[in-house]
Coordinates of C-alpha atoms in Angstrom, one line a residue:
X1 CA 21.4 25.9 15.1
X2 CA 22.3 25.4 18.8
X3 CA 18.4 25.0 19.3
X4 CA 18.7 21.7 17.3
X5 CA 19.5 18.0 18.3
X6 CA 23.2 17.4 19.1
X7 CA 23.4 15.0 16.2
X8 CA 22.3 17.8 13.9
X9 CA 25.1 20.0 15.0
X10 CA 27.7 17.3 14.8
X11 CA 26.8 16.6 11.2
X12 CA 27.0 20.2 10.2
X13 CA 30.5 20.3 11.5
X14 CA 31.5 16.8 10.0
X15 CA 33.5 18.0 7.0
X16 CA 35.6 20.1 9.2
X17 CA 36.5 17.1 11.4
X18 CA 36.7 14.9 8.4
X19 CA 40.3 16.1 7.9
X20 CA 41.3 14.3 11.1
X21 CA 39.1 11.1 10.4
X22 CA 40.5 10.5 7.0
X23 CA 44.0 10.6 8.7
X24 CA 42.9 8.1 11.3
X25 CA 41.5 5.8 8.6
X26 CA 44.7 5.8 6.7
X27 CA 46.7 5.1 10.0
X28 CA 44.6 2.1 10.3
X29 CA 45.7 0.8 6.8
X30 CA 42.2 1.2 5.4
X31 CA 41.6 2.5 1.7
X32 CA 40.1 5.6 0.7
X33 CA 38.5 6.5 -2.7
X34 CA 37.9 10.0 -3.6
X35 CA 34.7 10.6 -5.7
X36 CA 33.1 13.6 -7.6
X37 CA 29.5 12.8 -8.5
X38 CA 26.4 11.3 -7.5
X39 CA 26.7 8.6 -10.3
X40 CA 29.5 7.0 -8.6
X41 CA 28.1 3.6 -7.2
X42 CA 29.2 3.9 -3.4
X43 CA 27.7 0.4 -2.8
X44 CA 30.3 -1.3 -4.9
X45 CA 33.2 0.7 -3.2
X46 CA 32.0 -0.2 0.3
X47 CA 31.6 -3.9 -0.7
X48 CA 35.2 -3.8 -1.6
X49 CA 36.2 -2.5 1.9
X50 CA 36.9 1.1 0.5
X51 CA 35.7 4.4 2.1
X52 CA 34.6 7.1 0.0
X53 CA 34.8 10.9 0.2
X54 CA 33.7 13.7 -1.8
X55 CA 36.5 15.7 -3.8
X56 CA 34.6 18.6 -5.3
X57 CA 36.5 21.8 -4.8
X58 CA 34.5 24.4 -2.6
X59 CA 36.9 27.4 -2.7
X60 CA 38.4 29.7 -5.1
X61 CA 41.6 29.7 -3.2
X62 CA 43.1 26.8 -5.3
X63 CA 41.7 28.0 -8.6
X64 CA 45.1 29.9 -9.6
X65 CA 47.0 26.6 -9.3
X66 CA 44.7 24.8 -11.6
X67 CA 44.8 27.6 -14.1
X68 CA 48.4 26.8 -14.6
X69 CA 47.3 23.8 -16.4
X70 CA 43.6 24.3 -17.2
X71 CA 41.9 27.1 -19.1
X72 CA 40.4 30.0 -17.3
X73 CA 37.0 29.7 -19.0
X74 CA 36.2 26.3 -17.1
X75 CA 33.7 25.4 -14.4
X76 CA 34.9 26.6 -10.9
X77 CA 34.1 23.3 -9.4
X78 CA 36.6 21.5 -11.8
X79 CA 39.2 24.1 -11.4
X80 CA 39.0 24.2 -7.6
X81 CA 39.0 20.3 -7.4
X82 CA 42.0 20.0 -9.5
X83 CA 43.8 22.8 -7.7
X84 CA 43.3 20.9 -4.6
X85 CA 45.2 18.0 -6.1
X86 CA 48.0 20.1 -7.6
X87 CA 48.6 22.1 -4.6
X88 CA 48.0 19.2 -2.0
X89 CA 45.9 21.6 -0.1
X90 CA 43.2 18.8 0.5
X91 CA 43.7 15.8 2.7
X92 CA 40.9 14.0 1.1
X93 CA 42.6 14.1 -2.1
X94 CA 46.0 13.4 -0.7
X95 CA 45.1 10.5 1.2
X96 CA 42.9 9.0 -1.6
X97 CA 44.1 5.5 -2.8
X98 CA 42.0 6.0 -5.8
X99 CA 40.0 8.9 -7.6
X100 CA 36.9 7.7 -9.4
X101 CA 35.8 10.1 -12.1
X102 CA 32.9 9.8 -14.6
X103 CA 32.0 11.0 -18.1
X104 CA 29.5 13.5 -17.2
X105 CA 30.9 16.9 -18.4
X106 CA 33.6 17.3 -21.0
X107 CA 35.5 19.6 -18.5
X108 CA 35.7 17.0 -15.9
X109 CA 36.8 14.2 -18.5
X110 CA 39.8 16.4 -19.7
X111 CA 40.6 17.3 -16.1
X112 CA 40.9 13.5 -15.0
X113 CA 43.4 13.1 -18.0
X114 CA 45.6 15.7 -16.3
X115 CA 44.9 14.2 -12.7
X116 CA 46.0 10.8 -13.9
X117 CA 49.4 12.1 -14.1
X118 CA 49.8 11.9 -10.4
X119 CA 46.7 10.0 -9.0
X120 CA 45.4 6.6 -9.6
X121 CA 42.2 7.4 -11.5
X122 CA 39.3 5.2 -12.8
X123 CA 36.7 7.0 -15.1
X124 CA 33.2 5.5 -15.1
X125 CA 31.7 5.4 -18.7
X126 CA 28.2 6.8 -18.0
X127 CA 25.5 6.6 -20.8
X128 CA 24.4 9.9 -21.6
X129 CA 20.8 9.0 -22.7
X130 CA 18.5 7.0 -20.4
X131 CA 16.0 6.7 -22.9
X132 CA 18.3 4.3 -24.9
X133 CA 17.1 0.7 -24.6
X134 CA 20.8 -0.2 -24.2
X135 CA 21.8 2.3 -21.5
X136 CA 20.9 0.2 -18.5
X137 CA 22.8 -2.8 -20.2
X138 CA 25.8 -0.5 -20.9
X139 CA 25.9 0.9 -17.2
X140 CA 25.7 -2.7 -15.7
X141 CA 28.4 -3.8 -17.8
X142 CA 30.4 -0.8 -16.6
X143 CA 29.8 -1.4 -13.1
X144 CA 30.8 -5.0 -13.2
X145 CA 34.0 -3.8 -15.0
X146 CA 34.5 -1.3 -12.3
X147 CA 34.1 -4.1 -9.5
X148 CA 36.7 -6.3 -11.4
X149 CA 39.1 -3.4 -11.4
X150 CA 38.9 -2.9 -7.6
X151 CA 39.3 -6.7 -6.9
X152 CA 42.3 -6.8 -9.1
X153 CA 43.8 -3.4 -8.1
X154 CA 43.5 -3.7 -4.4
X155 CA 43.6 -7.6 -4.0
X156 CA 40.0 -7.5 -2.5
X157 CA 36.9 -9.7 -3.2
X158 CA 33.5 -8.2 -3.7
X159 CA 31.1 -11.0 -2.7
X160 CA 27.3 -10.8 -3.7
X161 CA 26.5 -11.0 -0.1
X162 CA 28.4 -7.8 0.9
X163 CA 27.0 -6.1 -2.0
X164 CA 23.7 -6.8 -1.1
X165 CA 24.5 -5.9 2.3
X166 CA 25.6 -2.5 1.4
X167 CA 22.9 -1.8 -1.0
X168 CA 20.4 -2.3 1.9
X169 CA 22.5 0.0 4.0
X170 CA 22.6 2.8 1.3
X171 CA 18.9 2.2 1.0
X172 CA 18.1 2.7 4.6
X173 CA 20.3 6.0 4.3
X174 CA 18.2 7.2 1.3
X175 CA 15.0 6.7 3.3
X176 CA 15.8 8.5 6.4
X177 CA 17.3 11.3 4.3
X178 CA 14.1 11.7 2.5
X179 CA 12.1 11.5 5.7
X180 CA 14.2 14.4 7.0
X181 CA 13.9 16.4 3.6
X182 CA 10.2 15.6 3.5
X183 CA 9.9 17.5 7.0
X184 CA 10.3 20.8 4.9
X185 CA 6.9 20.0 3.4
X186 CA 5.3 21.0 6.7
X187 CA 4.0 24.4 7.3
X188 CA 6.1 25.9 8.7
X189 CA 9.3 23.9 7.5
X190 CA 11.0 22.1 10.2
X191 CA 14.6 23.4 9.2
X192 CA 16.2 26.4 7.6
X193 CA 17.5 25.0 4.3
X194 CA 20.9 26.5 4.8
X195 CA 21.3 24.5 8.0
X196 CA 19.9 21.3 6.6
X197 CA 22.1 21.3 3.5
X198 CA 25.2 21.7 5.8
X199 CA 24.0 18.7 7.6
X200 CA 23.4 16.6 4.5
X201 CA 26.7 17.6 3.2
X202 CA 28.5 16.7 6.5
X203 CA 27.1 13.1 6.0
X204 CA 29.8 12.3 3.3
X205 CA 32.9 12.8 5.9
X206 CA 32.3 10.4 8.7
X207 CA 33.9 7.4 7.0
X208 CA 31.2 5.1 8.6
X209 CA 27.9 4.6 7.0
X210 CA 26.3 2.9 9.8
X211 CA 27.3 5.7 12.1
X212 CA 25.9 8.2 9.6
X213 CA 22.5 6.3 9.5
X214 CA 22.3 6.2 13.4
X215 CA 23.2 9.9 13.6
X216 CA 20.4 10.6 10.9
X217 CA 17.8 8.5 12.6
X218 CA 18.5 10.6 15.7
X219 CA 18.3 13.9 13.9
X220 CA 14.8 12.8 12.6
X221 CA 13.5 11.3 15.8
X222 CA 14.4 14.3 17.9
X223 CA 13.5 16.9 15.3
X224 CA 10.0 15.4 14.8
X225 CA 9.4 15.1 18.6
X226 CA 10.4 18.8 19.1
X227 CA 8.3 19.9 16.1
X228 CA 5.3 17.8 17.3
X229 CA 5.8 19.6 20.7
X230 CA 5.4 23.0 19.2
X231 CA 9.3 23.9 18.4
X232 CA 9.3 25.5 15.1
X233 CA 12.6 27.3 14.4
X234 CA 11.4 28.5 11.1
X235 CA 8.6 31.1 11.2
X236 CA 5.1 30.6 9.6
X237 CA 4.4 32.3 6.4
X238 CA 7.8 32.5 4.6
X239 CA 7.9 32.3 1.0
X240 CA 9.0 28.6 0.1
X241 CA 11.8 28.4 -2.4
X242 CA 13.2 25.6 -4.4
X243 CA 16.9 25.6 -5.3
X244 CA 17.8 23.9 -8.7
X245 CA 20.7 23.5 -11.0
X246 CA 24.5 22.9 -10.4
X247 CA 26.1 21.9 -7.1
X248 CA 25.5 24.9 -4.9
X249 CA 27.5 24.1 -1.6
X250 CA 30.3 26.6 -2.3
X251 CA 28.0 29.3 -3.1
X252 CA 25.5 29.1 -0.2
X253 CA 26.4 32.2 1.6
X254 CA 25.5 34.5 -1.3
X255 CA 22.5 32.6 -2.4
X256 CA 20.6 30.4 0.0
X257 CA 21.6 32.6 3.0
X258 CA 20.3 35.6 1.3
X259 CA 17.0 34.0 0.6
X260 CA 16.5 33.3 4.2
X261 CA 17.5 36.7 5.2
X262 CA 14.8 38.2 3.1
X263 CA 11.5 36.5 4.0
X264 CA 12.0 33.2 2.4
X265 CA 13.0 29.7 3.3
X266 CA 14.6 27.1 1.0
X267 CA 12.4 23.9 1.3
X268 CA 13.9 21.8 -1.3
X269 CA 17.2 21.3 -3.2
X270 CA 17.0 19.8 -6.5
X271 CA 20.6 19.5 -7.1
X272 CA 23.2 16.9 -6.4
X273 CA 23.2 17.3 -2.7
X274 CA 19.2 17.3 -2.4
X275 CA 16.5 14.9 -2.4
X276 CA 16.7 13.8 -6.2
X277 CA 19.6 11.3 -5.6
X278 CA 17.6 9.8 -2.7
X279 CA 14.1 9.0 -4.0
X280 CA 14.7 5.9 -6.1
X281 CA 15.9 3.0 -4.1
X282 CA 17.9 -0.1 -5.3
X283 CA 15.9 -3.2 -5.9
X284 CA 17.7 -5.4 -3.3
X285 CA 15.8 -8.4 -4.3
X286 CA 16.8 -8.2 -8.1
X287 CA 18.4 -11.3 -9.7
X288 CA 21.3 -9.1 -11.1
X289 CA 22.3 -6.7 -8.1
X290 CA 24.5 -4.9 -10.4
X291 CA 21.7 -4.1 -12.9
X292 CA 19.8 -2.9 -10.0
X293 CA 22.6 -0.6 -8.7
X294 CA 22.8 0.8 -12.3
X295 CA 19.0 1.3 -12.5
X296 CA 19.2 3.3 -9.3
X297 CA 21.9 5.6 -10.5
X298 CA 20.4 6.2 -14.2
X299 CA 17.3 7.4 -12.3
X300 CA 19.4 10.5 -11.2
X301 CA 18.2 13.5 -13.2
X302 CA 21.1 15.6 -14.5
X303 CA 21.7 18.1 -17.2
X304 CA 24.6 16.0 -18.6
X305 CA 21.9 13.6 -19.8
X306 CA 20.4 14.2 -23.4
X307 CA 17.4 14.2 -23.1
X308 CA 17.3 14.9 -19.4
X309 CA 13.8 13.3 -18.8
X310 CA 14.3 12.5 -15.0
X311 CA 15.1 16.1 -14.0
X312 CA 11.8 17.3 -15.7
X313 CA 9.8 14.4 -14.1
X314 CA 10.9 15.2 -10.7
X315 CA 10.8 19.1 -10.7
X316 CA 7.0 19.3 -11.0
X317 CA 6.6 16.8 -8.3
X318 CA 8.9 18.8 -6.0
X319 CA 7.1 21.9 -6.6
X320 CA 3.8 20.3 -5.8
X321 CA 4.9 18.4 -2.8
X322 CA 6.8 21.2 -1.2
X323 CA 4.3 23.9 -2.1
X324 CA 7.0 26.0 -3.8
X325 CA 6.3 29.6 -4.3
X326 CA 9.5 30.3 -6.3
X327 CA 12.5 28.7 -8.0
X328 CA 16.1 29.8 -7.8
X329 CA 18.2 28.1 -10.4
X330 CA 22.0 28.4 -9.6
X331 CA 24.3 27.7 -12.4
X332 CA 28.0 27.9 -12.2
X333 CA 30.0 30.0 -14.7
X334 CA 30.9 27.9 -17.8
X335 CA 28.8 24.9 -17.0
X336 CA 27.4 24.5 -20.4
X337 CA 24.9 21.7 -19.7
X338 CA 23.0 23.3 -16.6
X339 CA 23.2 27.0 -18.3
X340 CA 21.8 25.8 -21.6
X341 CA 19.0 23.7 -19.7
X342 CA 18.0 26.6 -17.6
X343 CA 15.7 27.8 -20.4
X344 CA 13.8 24.7 -19.9
X345 CA 13.6 25.3 -16.1
X346 CA 12.3 28.9 -16.9
X347 CA 9.8 27.6 -19.4
X348 CA 8.6 25.0 -17.0
X349 CA 8.1 27.4 -14.2
X350 CA 6.1 29.8 -16.5
X351 CA 3.8 27.1 -17.4
X352 CA 3.1 26.3 -13.9
X353 CA 2.8 30.0 -12.7
X354 CA 5.9 29.9 -10.5
X355 CA 8.3 32.8 -10.6
X356 CA 11.9 31.6 -11.4
X357 CA 15.1 33.5 -11.1
X358 CA 18.3 32.0 -12.8
X359 CA 21.7 33.2 -11.8
X360 CA 25.1 32.3 -13.0
X361 CA 28.0 32.5 -10.5
X362 CA 31.5 31.4 -9.6
X363 CA 33.4 30.8 -6.4
X364 CA 34.8 34.4 -6.0
X365 CA 33.0 37.1 -3.9
X366 CA 33.2 39.6 -6.7
X367 CA 29.5 39.3 -7.5
X368 CA 28.2 39.1 -4.0
X369 CA 26.6 42.6 -4.1
X370 CA 25.1 42.0 -7.5
X371 CA 23.5 38.7 -6.4
X372 CA 22.3 39.9 -3.2
X373 CA 20.4 42.8 -5.0
X374 CA 18.8 40.5 -7.6
X375 CA 17.7 37.8 -4.9
X376 CA 16.4 40.5 -2.7
X377 CA 14.3 41.8 -5.6
X378 CA 13.1 38.3 -6.4
X379 CA 12.1 37.9 -2.7
X380 CA 10.2 41.2 -2.9
X381 CA 8.5 39.9 -5.9
X382 CA 7.6 36.7 -4.1
X383 CA 6.4 38.5 -0.9
X384 CA 4.3 40.8 -2.9
X385 CA 2.2 38.0 -4.3

């Protein structure tokens, strides 16, 4: 990564430095909301003058604390996140004035009930069927209710002008992220997937969206210039893999890194930290800006939706656009929506003639050897094609 632009390296390390930055934010008397999900409307939080930061747990260290209250057969992301809260081992959770949850999976909904005992929690009521004609109306009303809650709770005023301003800023962020992601369509790709995913994860820990935009614009400009001048950190001819499924940041080392050590490169991420949350923009000119925000978020494909039409509209597009040779479906243990939906991914891949490997894992290292064996065999299959 030392060969990349300075902004690239800074963003990859932003999460570690975020522990200091969140303390600085609180020392200035500013508000922080901890969030868990891509469906959370960041624009509304920003219009209320509230910073946002991700709270999803990324380690098994805090899971024993969570299992004192929660069942063992629960998704590791949920247990790790709750463990951060009860053990006070996460500064982001500790300094959050508000935790914003959402009705995605049942495990998270029940976890939020426990969390309410010692944190201020607001739960967004998310429609589960985007094909329902009332879904947009219902989520628009929910977002307006959320805005009213923020105004009353924190004595702030969310003006339409501020809301449209932050819709524009978030759209600009989505556009530049897409341009960076789309550099992976090149042959060879412009970045190793492991490094690029760390950079995109780091954008959530700077507590300044304008600064994030400027850094990402620098990353794109410098990376494009270097690429055009012949700087290609990724060799030509590697097998191009798409990662799909659950949030995978906590298991990158035993999945994505193994792919990229064995003749492959991850060119696209179709999970929460990847391109799927960036492609559909908010209509900044809409008469009802809340409806436009709701429409954007309801275009995110996720296995919690039934039917999950958005995900299966996007996957074939990504396979074609990024010239994908194989799919790695990463599902977290006990994540019933994604584990169950994995058959649809396998069936779709088979119809398209794309090899697909599904793995189910957790946050421990106990399956590291087994996963390495399976992924290495998968890469041998791709390399033989």
